[in-house]
Short mmCIF file of C-alpha atoms in Angstrom, two decimals:
data_model
loop_
_atom_site.label_atom_id
_atom_site.label_comp_id
_atom_site.label_asym_id
_atom_site.label_seq_id
_atom_site.Cartn_x
_atom_site.Cartn_y
_atom_site.Cartn_z
CA MET A 26 -7.25 62.62 56.77
CA ALA A 27 -6.90 59.30 55.00
CA GLU A 28 -5.83 59.32 51.38
CA LYS A 29 -7.99 57.96 48.59
CA VAL A 30 -6.80 54.59 47.35
CA LEU A 31 -7.81 52.54 44.36
CA MET A 32 -9.47 49.33 45.40
CA LYS A 33 -11.70 46.67 43.95
CA GLY A 34 -15.21 46.72 45.41
CA ASN A 35 -14.81 43.29 46.97
CA GLU A 36 -11.51 44.17 48.64
CA ALA A 37 -12.74 47.56 49.82
CA LEU A 38 -15.76 45.88 51.38
CA ALA A 39 -13.53 43.36 53.17
CA GLU A 40 -11.26 46.10 54.52
CA ALA A 41 -14.29 48.08 55.67
CA ALA A 42 -15.58 45.04 57.56
CA ILE A 43 -12.27 44.76 59.40
CA MET A 44 -12.36 48.48 60.18
CA ALA A 45 -15.88 48.02 61.53
CA GLY A 46 -14.52 45.56 64.04
CA CYS A 47 -15.38 42.30 62.31
CA ARG A 48 -12.78 39.70 63.33
CA HIS A 49 -14.58 36.57 62.20
CA TYR A 50 -15.17 35.65 58.59
CA PHE A 51 -16.52 32.35 57.31
CA GLY A 52 -17.01 31.68 53.64
CA TYR A 53 -16.53 29.59 50.60
CA PRO A 54 -15.09 30.82 47.30
CA ILE A 55 -17.40 31.63 44.41
CA THR A 56 -17.04 34.04 41.48
CA PRO A 57 -17.55 37.01 41.48
CA GLN A 58 -17.03 37.56 45.22
CA THR A 59 -13.91 35.46 45.82
CA GLU A 60 -11.74 38.53 46.47
CA VAL A 61 -13.62 39.10 49.72
CA ALA A 62 -12.55 35.71 51.03
CA ALA A 63 -9.06 36.08 49.58
CA TYR A 64 -8.60 39.44 51.28
CA MET A 65 -9.84 38.08 54.59
CA SER A 66 -7.53 35.09 54.35
CA LYS A 67 -4.56 37.43 54.06
CA LYS A 68 -5.61 39.95 56.69
CA MET A 69 -7.43 38.09 59.46
CA PRO A 70 -4.52 35.93 60.66
CA LYS A 71 -2.36 39.06 61.01
CA ILE A 72 -4.80 40.86 63.29
CA GLY A 73 -5.80 37.98 65.51
CA GLY A 74 -9.04 37.35 63.65
CA THR A 75 -10.55 34.24 62.19
CA PHE A 76 -10.64 33.41 58.51
CA LEU A 77 -12.15 30.04 57.91
CA GLN A 78 -12.91 28.49 54.56
CA ALA A 79 -15.81 26.27 55.50
CA GLU A 80 -16.63 22.99 53.82
CA SER A 81 -19.74 24.57 52.34
CA GLU A 82 -21.86 27.71 52.39
CA ILE A 83 -24.26 26.02 54.80
CA ALA A 84 -21.46 25.38 57.25
CA ALA A 85 -20.24 28.97 56.87
CA ILE A 86 -23.58 30.57 57.70
CA ASN A 87 -23.97 28.33 60.74
CA MET A 88 -20.51 29.36 61.94
CA VAL A 89 -21.73 32.94 61.54
CA LEU A 90 -24.70 32.06 63.73
CA GLY A 91 -22.35 30.67 66.35
CA VAL A 92 -20.18 33.78 66.54
CA ALA A 93 -23.20 36.09 66.33
CA SER A 94 -24.57 34.38 69.45
CA THR A 95 -21.61 35.75 71.37
CA GLY A 96 -22.34 39.29 70.22
CA LYS A 97 -19.15 39.63 68.15
CA ARG A 98 -19.28 41.22 64.73
CA VAL A 99 -19.22 38.48 62.12
CA MET A 100 -19.80 38.09 58.42
CA THR A 101 -19.97 35.77 55.46
CA SER A 102 -20.07 36.48 51.75
CA SER A 103 -21.02 34.58 48.66
CA SER A 104 -22.67 34.90 45.29
CA SER A 105 -26.17 33.91 44.25
CA PRO A 106 -26.03 30.06 44.23
CA GLY A 107 -24.10 30.13 47.49
CA ILE A 108 -26.61 32.52 49.03
CA SER A 109 -29.40 30.05 48.24
CA LEU A 110 -27.51 27.51 50.33
CA LYS A 111 -27.33 29.99 53.18
CA SER A 112 -31.10 30.48 53.21
CA GLU A 113 -31.73 28.09 56.06
CA GLY A 114 -29.16 29.87 58.20
CA LEU A 115 -30.60 33.29 57.35
CA SER A 116 -33.96 32.14 58.69
CA TYR A 117 -32.34 30.79 61.87
CA LEU A 118 -30.42 34.05 62.37
CA ALA A 119 -33.74 35.90 62.15
CA GLY A 120 -35.45 33.41 64.47
CA CYS A 121 -32.65 33.90 67.02
CA ASP A 122 -32.62 37.70 66.58
CA LEU A 123 -28.90 37.76 65.88
CA PRO A 124 -26.91 40.53 64.19
CA ALA A 125 -24.73 39.54 61.23
CA LEU A 126 -23.54 40.86 57.89
CA VAL A 127 -24.12 38.75 54.80
CA VAL A 128 -22.78 39.85 51.42
CA ASN A 129 -24.26 38.72 48.12
CA VAL A 130 -22.26 39.73 45.03
CA GLN A 131 -24.90 38.56 42.60
CA ARG A 132 -24.41 36.63 39.37
CA GLY A 133 -26.86 35.42 36.75
CA GLY A 134 -29.32 32.67 37.68
CA PRO A 135 -31.35 30.62 38.34
CA GLY A 136 -29.45 27.43 39.07
CA LEU A 137 -25.71 27.62 38.57
CA GLY A 138 -26.50 30.33 36.03
CA GLY A 139 -23.40 32.21 34.96
CA ILE A 140 -20.71 34.31 36.55
CA GLN A 141 -21.53 37.70 35.06
CA PRO A 142 -23.33 40.44 37.03
CA SER A 143 -27.00 40.21 37.95
CA GLN A 144 -29.58 41.61 40.33
CA SER A 145 -31.95 38.70 40.12
CA ASP A 146 -31.77 37.86 43.84
CA TYR A 147 -33.90 40.93 44.59
CA PHE A 148 -36.92 38.89 45.61
CA HIS A 149 -34.78 36.55 47.68
CA ALA A 150 -33.18 39.43 49.55
CA THR A 151 -36.24 41.62 50.06
CA ARG A 152 -38.95 39.00 50.48
CA GLY A 153 -38.01 35.38 50.81
CA ALA A 154 -34.52 34.86 52.21
CA GLY A 155 -35.76 31.75 54.00
CA HIS A 156 -38.79 30.23 55.65
CA GLY A 157 -40.89 32.09 58.18
CA ASP A 158 -41.89 35.71 58.67
CA PHE A 159 -38.76 37.82 58.62
CA HIS A 160 -36.84 40.55 56.89
CA MET A 161 -33.22 41.48 56.42
CA ILE A 162 -31.98 45.03 56.02
CA VAL A 163 -30.88 45.08 52.38
CA LEU A 164 -28.26 47.61 51.28
CA ALA A 165 -27.45 48.16 47.61
CA PRO A 166 -24.11 49.85 46.89
CA SER A 167 -23.75 51.72 43.62
CA ASN A 168 -20.03 52.47 43.72
CA VAL A 169 -16.93 51.25 45.52
CA GLN A 170 -17.16 53.98 48.15
CA GLU A 171 -20.61 52.70 49.05
CA MET A 172 -19.26 49.14 49.26
CA VAL A 173 -17.27 50.61 52.16
CA ASN A 174 -19.83 52.95 53.69
CA LEU A 175 -22.70 50.48 53.54
CA THR A 176 -20.55 47.82 55.18
CA PHE A 177 -20.09 50.16 58.15
CA LYS A 178 -23.79 50.93 58.03
CA GLY A 179 -24.73 47.26 57.71
CA PHE A 180 -22.85 46.24 60.84
CA ASP A 181 -24.30 49.17 62.75
CA LEU A 182 -27.90 48.47 61.77
CA ALA A 183 -27.46 44.76 62.44
CA ASP A 184 -26.33 45.49 66.00
CA LYS A 185 -28.94 48.18 66.52
CA TYR A 186 -31.87 45.99 65.51
CA ARG A 187 -30.46 42.51 66.22
CA MET A 188 -30.95 41.26 62.70
CA THR A 189 -29.10 40.39 59.51
CA SER A 190 -27.94 43.13 57.18
CA MET A 191 -27.34 42.03 53.63
CA ILE A 192 -25.13 43.89 51.17
CA LEU A 193 -26.79 43.17 47.84
CA ALA A 194 -24.10 43.99 45.30
CA ASP A 195 -23.59 42.73 41.78
CA GLY A 196 -20.55 41.39 39.96
CA THR A 197 -19.67 44.82 38.59
CA MET A 198 -19.60 46.44 42.02
CA GLY A 199 -17.38 43.63 43.27
CA GLN A 200 -14.94 43.80 40.37
CA THR A 201 -14.72 47.54 39.63
CA MET A 202 -11.82 49.51 41.05
CA GLU A 203 -12.50 53.10 42.06
CA PRO A 204 -10.91 55.56 44.46
CA VAL A 205 -12.15 55.11 48.02
CA LEU A 206 -11.66 56.87 51.28
CA LEU A 207 -11.35 54.26 54.00
CA GLU A 208 -12.57 56.26 56.91
CA GLN A 209 -15.34 55.83 59.39
CA GLY A 210 -16.48 57.78 62.37
CA GLU A 211 -16.75 56.33 65.81
CA ILE A 212 -18.29 52.87 65.98
CA THR A 213 -21.41 52.88 68.13
CA GLN A 214 -21.13 50.17 70.75
CA TYR A 215 -24.45 48.51 71.44
CA GLU A 216 -25.17 46.75 74.69
CA LYS A 217 -25.65 43.04 74.08
CA PRO A 218 -27.01 41.66 77.33
CA TRP A 219 -28.36 38.66 75.42
CA ALA A 220 -24.92 37.47 74.24
CA THR A 221 -23.76 34.03 75.32
CA THR A 222 -20.44 35.04 76.78
CA GLY A 223 -20.42 33.00 79.97
CA THR A 224 -22.45 33.72 83.12
CA LYS A 225 -19.39 33.96 85.40
CA MET A 226 -21.93 32.63 87.92
CA GLU A 227 -23.33 36.15 88.09
CA ARG A 228 -26.43 35.93 85.95
CA PRO A 229 -28.87 33.38 84.57
CA HIS A 230 -27.91 31.60 81.37
CA ASN A 231 -28.50 33.42 78.10
CA ILE A 232 -30.07 31.12 75.56
CA VAL A 233 -29.97 31.75 71.84
CA ASN A 234 -32.70 29.73 70.21
CA SER A 235 -35.27 29.85 67.44
CA LEU A 236 -37.43 26.95 68.65
CA PHE A 237 -40.69 27.90 70.34
CA LEU A 238 -43.08 24.97 70.56
CA LYS A 239 -45.82 26.93 72.27
CA PRO A 240 -47.67 28.76 69.49
CA GLU A 241 -48.75 31.54 71.87
CA GLN A 242 -45.12 32.29 72.61
CA LEU A 243 -43.96 31.99 68.99
CA GLU A 244 -46.69 34.40 67.99
CA VAL A 245 -45.43 36.93 70.52
CA GLU A 246 -41.88 36.55 69.17
CA ASN A 247 -43.13 37.28 65.66
CA PHE A 248 -45.17 40.28 66.78
CA LYS A 249 -42.20 41.72 68.66
CA ARG A 250 -39.97 41.27 65.63
CA TYR A 251 -42.45 43.05 63.38
CA GLU A 252 -42.68 45.96 65.80
CA ARG A 253 -38.98 46.44 65.17
CA TYR A 254 -39.45 46.06 61.41
CA LYS A 255 -42.11 48.74 61.51
CA LYS A 256 -39.74 51.13 63.19
CA ILE A 257 -37.04 50.32 60.62
CA GLU A 258 -39.44 50.96 57.76
CA GLU A 259 -40.30 54.33 59.26
CA THR A 260 -36.77 55.47 60.01
CA GLU A 261 -34.07 53.66 58.08
CA ALA A 262 -35.02 53.89 54.38
CA LEU A 263 -32.18 55.42 52.36
CA TYR A 264 -32.16 56.70 48.82
CA ASP A 265 -30.45 59.19 46.56
CA THR A 266 -31.95 61.35 43.83
CA TYR A 267 -30.50 62.64 40.58
CA ARG A 268 -32.00 65.51 38.57
CA MET A 269 -35.47 64.91 40.02
CA GLU A 270 -36.34 68.61 40.60
CA ASP A 271 -38.46 68.96 37.46
CA ALA A 272 -38.45 65.37 36.17
CA ASP A 273 -41.25 64.02 33.97
CA VAL A 274 -39.80 60.52 33.81
CA CYS A 275 -38.43 58.88 36.93
CA VAL A 276 -35.90 56.09 36.57
CA VAL A 277 -35.67 53.80 39.59
CA ALA A 278 -32.44 51.86 39.67
CA PHE A 279 -29.76 50.63 42.06
CA GLY A 280 -26.25 49.21 41.83
CA ILE A 281 -24.77 49.10 38.34
CA GLY A 282 -28.24 49.82 36.91
CA ALA A 283 -28.13 53.23 38.57
CA ARG A 284 -24.68 53.96 37.17
CA VAL A 285 -25.81 53.23 33.62
CA SER A 286 -29.02 55.21 34.17
CA HIS A 287 -26.99 58.20 35.33
CA ASN A 288 -25.42 58.46 31.84
CA ALA A 289 -28.76 57.81 30.10
CA ILE A 290 -30.44 60.59 32.10
CA ASP A 291 -27.70 63.02 31.07
CA GLU A 292 -28.24 62.00 27.43
CA ALA A 293 -32.01 62.44 27.77
CA ARG A 294 -31.61 65.86 29.33
CA LYS A 295 -29.39 66.87 26.39
CA ALA A 296 -32.23 65.80 24.10
CA GLY A 297 -34.66 67.95 26.08
CA ILE A 298 -36.38 65.17 28.01
CA LYS A 299 -36.76 65.82 31.70
CA ALA A 300 -35.58 62.59 33.21
CA GLY A 301 -34.43 61.97 36.75
CA MET A 302 -33.66 59.10 39.06
CA ILE A 303 -34.54 57.84 42.49
CA ARG A 304 -31.89 55.37 43.56
CA PRO A 305 -32.89 53.16 46.47
CA ILE A 306 -29.88 52.55 48.72
CA THR A 307 -31.91 50.36 51.06
CA LEU A 308 -34.03 47.85 49.12
CA TRP A 309 -35.60 46.77 52.38
CA PRO A 310 -36.87 49.02 53.75
CA PHE A 311 -37.81 50.33 50.30
CA PRO A 312 -37.90 54.15 50.13
CA LYS A 313 -41.65 54.22 49.70
CA ALA A 314 -42.23 57.81 50.79
CA ALA A 315 -39.84 59.21 48.17
CA LEU A 316 -41.50 57.18 45.42
CA LYS A 317 -44.98 58.17 46.55
CA GLU A 318 -44.04 61.83 46.54
CA ALA A 319 -42.54 61.50 43.05
CA ALA A 320 -45.70 59.83 41.77
CA ASP A 321 -47.52 63.13 42.17
CA LYS A 322 -45.04 64.87 39.91
CA VAL A 323 -43.86 62.52 37.17
CA LYS A 324 -45.60 60.95 34.17
CA ALA A 325 -44.09 57.51 34.45
CA PHE A 326 -41.55 55.36 36.22
CA ILE A 327 -38.96 53.05 34.66
CA SER A 328 -37.54 50.19 36.67
CA VAL A 329 -34.01 49.64 35.36
CA GLU A 330 -32.76 46.31 36.60
CA LEU A 331 -30.68 43.22 35.87
CA SER A 332 -33.68 40.99 36.59
CA MET A 333 -37.09 40.22 35.14
CA GLY A 334 -38.98 43.11 36.68
CA GLN A 335 -38.61 42.10 40.32
CA MET A 336 -38.44 45.70 41.59
CA ILE A 337 -41.60 46.75 39.73
CA GLU A 338 -43.77 45.36 42.52
CA ASP A 339 -42.11 47.58 45.10
CA ILE A 340 -42.45 50.65 42.88
CA GLU A 341 -46.13 49.92 42.20
CA LEU A 342 -46.84 49.27 45.87
CA ALA A 343 -45.03 52.43 46.95
CA THR A 344 -46.83 54.58 44.39
CA ARG A 345 -50.17 52.75 44.73
CA CYS A 346 -50.01 52.23 40.95
CA ALA A 347 -50.61 55.96 40.49
CA LYS A 348 -48.44 56.12 37.36
CA PRO A 349 -47.34 53.53 34.81
CA VAL A 350 -44.18 51.61 35.65
CA MET A 351 -42.15 50.42 32.68
CA LEU A 352 -39.35 47.89 32.68
CA CYS A 353 -35.88 48.32 31.17
CA ASN A 354 -33.88 45.22 31.85
CA ARG A 355 -31.20 42.81 30.73
CA VAL A 356 -30.63 39.50 32.44
CA GLY A 357 -28.44 36.43 32.54
CA GLY A 358 -25.26 38.43 33.14
CA MET A 359 -26.03 41.11 30.57
CA ILE A 360 -26.19 44.75 31.68
CA PRO A 361 -28.59 47.36 30.27
CA THR A 362 -26.66 49.74 28.03
CA VAL A 363 -26.94 53.50 28.22
CA LYS A 364 -28.84 53.27 24.93
CA ASN A 365 -31.29 50.69 26.36
CA VAL A 366 -32.13 53.05 29.21
CA TYR A 367 -32.19 56.12 26.99
CA ASP A 368 -34.64 54.45 24.59
CA SER A 369 -36.88 53.51 27.52
CA ILE A 370 -36.83 57.09 28.77
CA VAL A 371 -37.86 58.35 25.32
CA GLU A 372 -40.64 55.77 25.26
CA ALA A 373 -41.84 56.59 28.76
CA ASP A 374 -41.87 60.28 27.94
CA LYS A 375 -44.18 59.58 24.98
CA ILE A 376 -46.62 57.17 26.57
CA GLY A 377 -46.56 58.57 30.04
CA GLY A 378 -49.57 60.79 29.34
CA ASP A 379 -50.33 63.88 31.39
CA LYS A 380 -48.62 64.60 34.64
CA MET B 18 -12.89 66.06 30.05
CA THR B 19 -13.80 62.39 30.09
CA LYS B 20 -11.58 59.80 28.45
CA SER B 21 -12.71 56.21 28.18
CA ILE B 22 -9.97 53.73 27.41
CA LEU B 23 -10.49 50.11 26.46
CA LEU B 24 -7.40 47.90 26.76
CA ALA B 25 -7.64 44.48 25.20
CA GLY B 26 -5.38 41.53 24.50
CA PHE B 27 -4.52 38.05 25.74
CA GLY B 28 -4.48 37.13 29.41
CA GLY B 29 -0.85 37.49 30.53
CA GLN B 30 0.01 40.57 28.46
CA GLY B 31 -0.47 42.84 31.44
CA ILE B 32 -3.71 44.37 30.21
CA LEU B 33 -5.18 44.77 33.69
CA PHE B 34 -1.88 46.04 35.08
CA SER B 35 -1.50 48.76 32.47
CA GLY B 36 -5.11 49.79 33.09
CA LYS B 37 -4.33 50.15 36.77
CA PHE B 38 -1.34 52.32 35.91
CA LEU B 39 -3.53 54.73 33.93
CA ALA B 40 -6.20 54.74 36.66
CA TYR B 41 -3.69 55.48 39.42
CA LYS B 42 -2.06 58.17 37.31
CA GLY B 43 -5.47 59.79 36.93
CA LEU B 44 -6.18 59.52 40.65
CA ILE B 45 -2.84 61.17 41.49
CA GLU B 46 -3.74 63.98 39.07
CA GLY B 47 -6.97 64.61 40.97
CA LYS B 48 -9.31 63.00 38.45
CA GLU B 49 -12.27 60.72 38.96
CA VAL B 50 -11.34 57.24 37.74
CA SER B 51 -12.83 53.80 37.33
CA TRP B 52 -11.27 50.48 36.31
CA LEU B 53 -13.38 47.50 35.33
CA PRO B 54 -11.83 44.20 34.26
CA SER B 55 -13.41 41.44 32.30
CA TYR B 56 -13.46 38.49 34.66
CA GLY B 57 -14.04 34.79 34.47
CA PRO B 58 -12.87 32.24 31.92
CA GLU B 59 -11.72 34.91 29.45
CA MET B 60 -9.02 35.97 31.94
CA ARG B 61 -7.48 32.53 31.92
CA GLY B 62 -5.60 32.41 28.65
CA GLY B 63 -8.32 33.78 26.42
CA THR B 64 -8.90 37.38 25.46
CA CYS B 65 -8.96 39.79 28.31
CA ASN B 66 -9.99 43.40 28.49
CA CYS B 67 -10.24 46.22 30.92
CA SER B 68 -12.14 49.50 30.85
CA VAL B 69 -10.60 52.62 32.34
CA ILE B 70 -12.37 55.95 32.60
CA ILE B 71 -10.59 59.15 33.60
CA SER B 72 -12.74 62.23 34.07
CA ASP B 73 -12.94 65.70 35.57
CA THR B 74 -16.47 64.97 36.72
CA GLN B 75 -18.33 62.16 38.46
CA ILE B 76 -18.23 58.95 36.43
CA GLY B 77 -21.57 57.37 35.62
CA SER B 78 -21.26 53.86 34.32
CA PRO B 79 -17.83 52.21 34.51
CA ILE B 80 -18.82 50.16 31.47
CA ILE B 81 -17.53 51.43 28.13
CA ALA B 82 -19.60 50.84 25.01
CA ASN B 83 -17.70 53.26 22.77
CA PRO B 84 -14.13 53.99 23.84
CA ASP B 85 -12.25 57.17 23.03
CA ILE B 86 -9.07 55.11 23.03
CA LEU B 87 -8.65 51.46 22.11
CA VAL B 88 -5.46 49.54 22.82
CA ALA B 89 -5.40 46.32 20.81
CA MET B 90 -2.68 43.86 21.75
CA ASN B 91 -3.97 40.97 19.66
CA LEU B 92 -5.98 40.46 16.50
CA PRO B 93 -9.20 39.16 18.11
CA SER B 94 -9.33 42.34 20.19
CA LEU B 95 -8.92 44.60 17.16
CA ASP B 96 -11.54 42.60 15.26
CA LYS B 97 -13.95 42.80 18.18
CA PHE B 98 -13.60 46.43 19.19
CA GLU B 99 -12.40 48.38 16.13
CA ASN B 100 -15.86 49.51 15.12
CA ASP B 101 -16.82 50.53 18.67
CA VAL B 102 -14.28 53.37 18.88
CA VAL B 103 -15.88 56.82 18.69
CA PRO B 104 -15.24 58.76 15.47
CA GLY B 105 -12.18 60.91 16.06
CA GLY B 106 -10.91 58.46 18.68
CA GLN B 107 -7.53 56.75 18.82
CA ILE B 108 -6.49 53.16 18.25
CA TYR B 109 -3.11 51.87 19.44
CA VAL B 110 -2.06 48.65 17.74
CA ASP B 111 0.75 46.31 18.75
CA SER B 112 2.01 45.88 15.19
CA THR B 113 4.32 43.00 16.11
CA LEU B 114 1.30 40.85 16.93
CA ILE B 115 -1.29 42.33 14.57
CA GLU B 116 -0.39 42.28 10.91
CA ARG B 117 -3.48 43.89 9.48
CA LYS B 118 -4.18 47.59 9.33
CA VAL B 119 -7.11 49.36 10.93
CA GLN B 120 -9.90 49.63 8.34
CA ARG B 121 -11.44 52.86 9.52
CA ASP B 122 -10.37 56.29 8.33
CA ASP B 123 -12.23 58.37 10.92
CA VAL B 124 -9.89 57.54 13.81
CA GLU B 125 -6.23 58.25 14.58
CA VAL B 126 -4.17 55.06 14.46
CA PHE B 127 -0.78 54.43 16.02
CA TYR B 128 1.12 51.30 15.09
CA ILE B 129 3.74 50.42 17.68
CA PRO B 130 5.84 47.25 17.34
CA ALA B 131 5.69 47.04 21.12
CA THR B 132 6.31 43.33 21.54
CA LYS B 133 9.40 43.50 19.31
CA MET B 134 10.65 46.66 21.06
CA ALA B 135 10.23 44.97 24.41
CA SER B 136 12.08 41.91 23.21
CA ASP B 137 14.92 43.97 21.66
CA ASN B 138 15.37 45.84 24.92
CA GLY B 139 15.38 42.77 27.12
CA ILE B 140 12.06 43.61 28.76
CA ARG B 141 9.93 40.98 27.08
CA THR B 142 6.88 41.27 29.31
CA LEU B 143 6.56 45.02 29.09
CA ALA B 144 5.04 45.64 25.65
CA ASN B 145 1.97 46.86 27.51
CA MET B 146 3.88 49.65 29.23
CA ILE B 147 5.54 50.67 25.95
CA ILE B 148 2.08 51.28 24.54
CA MET B 149 1.11 53.25 27.66
CA GLY B 150 4.07 55.51 26.95
CA ASN B 151 2.86 56.05 23.41
CA ILE B 152 -0.63 56.97 24.66
CA ILE B 153 0.97 59.55 26.97
CA LYS B 154 2.79 60.95 23.92
CA HIS B 155 -0.35 61.35 21.81
CA CYS B 156 -3.19 61.98 24.24
CA ASP B 157 -3.17 65.49 25.71
CA ASP B 158 -5.44 64.52 28.58
CA ILE B 159 -2.94 61.94 29.81
CA PRO B 160 0.14 64.07 30.47
CA HIS B 161 3.79 63.06 30.73
CA ASP B 162 3.71 63.51 34.52
CA ASN B 163 3.53 61.37 37.63
CA ILE B 164 4.70 58.26 35.83
CA ASP B 165 7.02 57.26 38.66
CA LYS B 166 4.41 57.95 41.33
CA ALA B 167 1.69 55.99 39.57
CA MET B 168 4.07 53.13 38.87
CA ALA B 169 5.10 52.96 42.52
CA LYS B 170 1.42 52.43 43.39
CA VAL B 171 0.77 49.64 40.92
CA VAL B 172 4.02 47.66 41.11
CA SER B 173 3.51 45.41 44.11
CA ALA B 174 5.72 45.71 47.17
CA LYS B 175 7.23 42.34 46.33
CA HIS B 176 8.34 43.52 42.89
CA GLN B 177 9.62 47.01 43.64
CA ASP B 178 12.87 46.02 41.90
CA LEU B 179 10.89 46.10 38.64
CA LEU B 180 9.82 49.71 39.11
CA GLY B 181 12.68 51.09 37.05
CA VAL B 182 12.23 48.82 34.05
CA ASN B 183 8.51 49.59 33.95
CA ILE B 184 9.21 53.32 33.92
CA ASN B 185 11.86 52.78 31.23
CA ALA B 186 9.33 50.90 29.13
CA VAL B 187 6.91 53.82 29.35
CA GLU B 188 9.67 56.21 28.26
CA LEU B 189 10.59 53.89 25.40
CA GLY B 190 7.04 54.06 24.12
CA TYR B 191 6.88 57.81 24.69
CA ASN B 192 9.97 58.35 22.58
CA TYR B 193 8.93 56.03 19.78
#
């Protein structure tokens, strides 16, 4: 069995991508995800892979599109402002039904914002990554081990459903060092009969394209894509729970927000308040069923986030507004403290009303 | 047992490195550990800090609001973090670089002239490791074991020749 090693989230993620069979990385440096690119630049040349620092984020995502067309595992990574630049490419990847892994180690925004941790690209990742009707699978790691495991998962789901998986991390997850076990089971090999790998004069040309000028045909493409999305929503939602058995107050948090909430819930329990947490691991698909079930049992929800309440909509939709949803947030690179979350739990316990 | 340790000083004093040493030592001893650096402009010549948590149980947040142990290797760090230390906690001060005394009387304080000791012993860049040695001396949860093993993990392959002097620096601090 492999031994646990101490690694930074960004580096662990990069190593996991290599282990998952990714041999092509295109990117452009930006704090706080630069270690991903730096790691790839050291490793890829030694294993016959490609590391290419593109002239811009836009170029990088289009290089990803090129490699993805051949069916090879490929990735890019950036942080919030750079991800905005990639938006066009994300839409084209969706329009071409191509698998790829895109990593966003978020920092404060909008605009150039700052370089400290944030989760304010939640809407971008879960709703509007680019123009047109499409989704990405959005995975939110909450510790360094998940930076590894969700990278494996992200590549797998991308291949399985021919779509982009996004790792939506934050600066803290990228920069923190924790022990990790770099181990994965067997990699599932998916047939890719659509890949543009040369016909060898044995089959018709494969064409990767997102242009459909006949509206009837484009409509069919969209319908087909949403059939797949429906299946993903039904089968791929992931979440974790903490002390939810008898909880009156349910914290919903992911990434660093979940880590802070973990401590706050322990504090609340010590003070006799029954608090628990549902931690979405996939933000799209959002774990609606788990939230809906919890809504029957708890008094109130608290969305703990490093953004201006972006996740509240998903909680309210999932629970059909059955219970109040409060917000506990810090933004701009600030992180909610254990006390911030604890105070919100106390508040929610008071105003939550009857179960 | 959960010990949260905040190490703070100037960029270049080896703050992040000494934090890694403690984290790896914890990992080798079967503990849960986390290591979180400050990053960005403050790393480049300004003040720099790093949060290390060593615990018997799963670690929640890697962010430390109130450390059990503060290592202050410059005055701005002591000024900034002195009041955050939990009552009954420990503060380690590099007394070569910080002339003032700690104001609080509800914490244990250890003054170590680490920068001078390092200089006197011809290991000028290792004041950080001298202080690590002194923590090992005074903190029961960070035992005087596995120093060589942890050091071998954190000293890069390129600099393995510096393994011995790093270990010596820890011992110097331990025996102070």
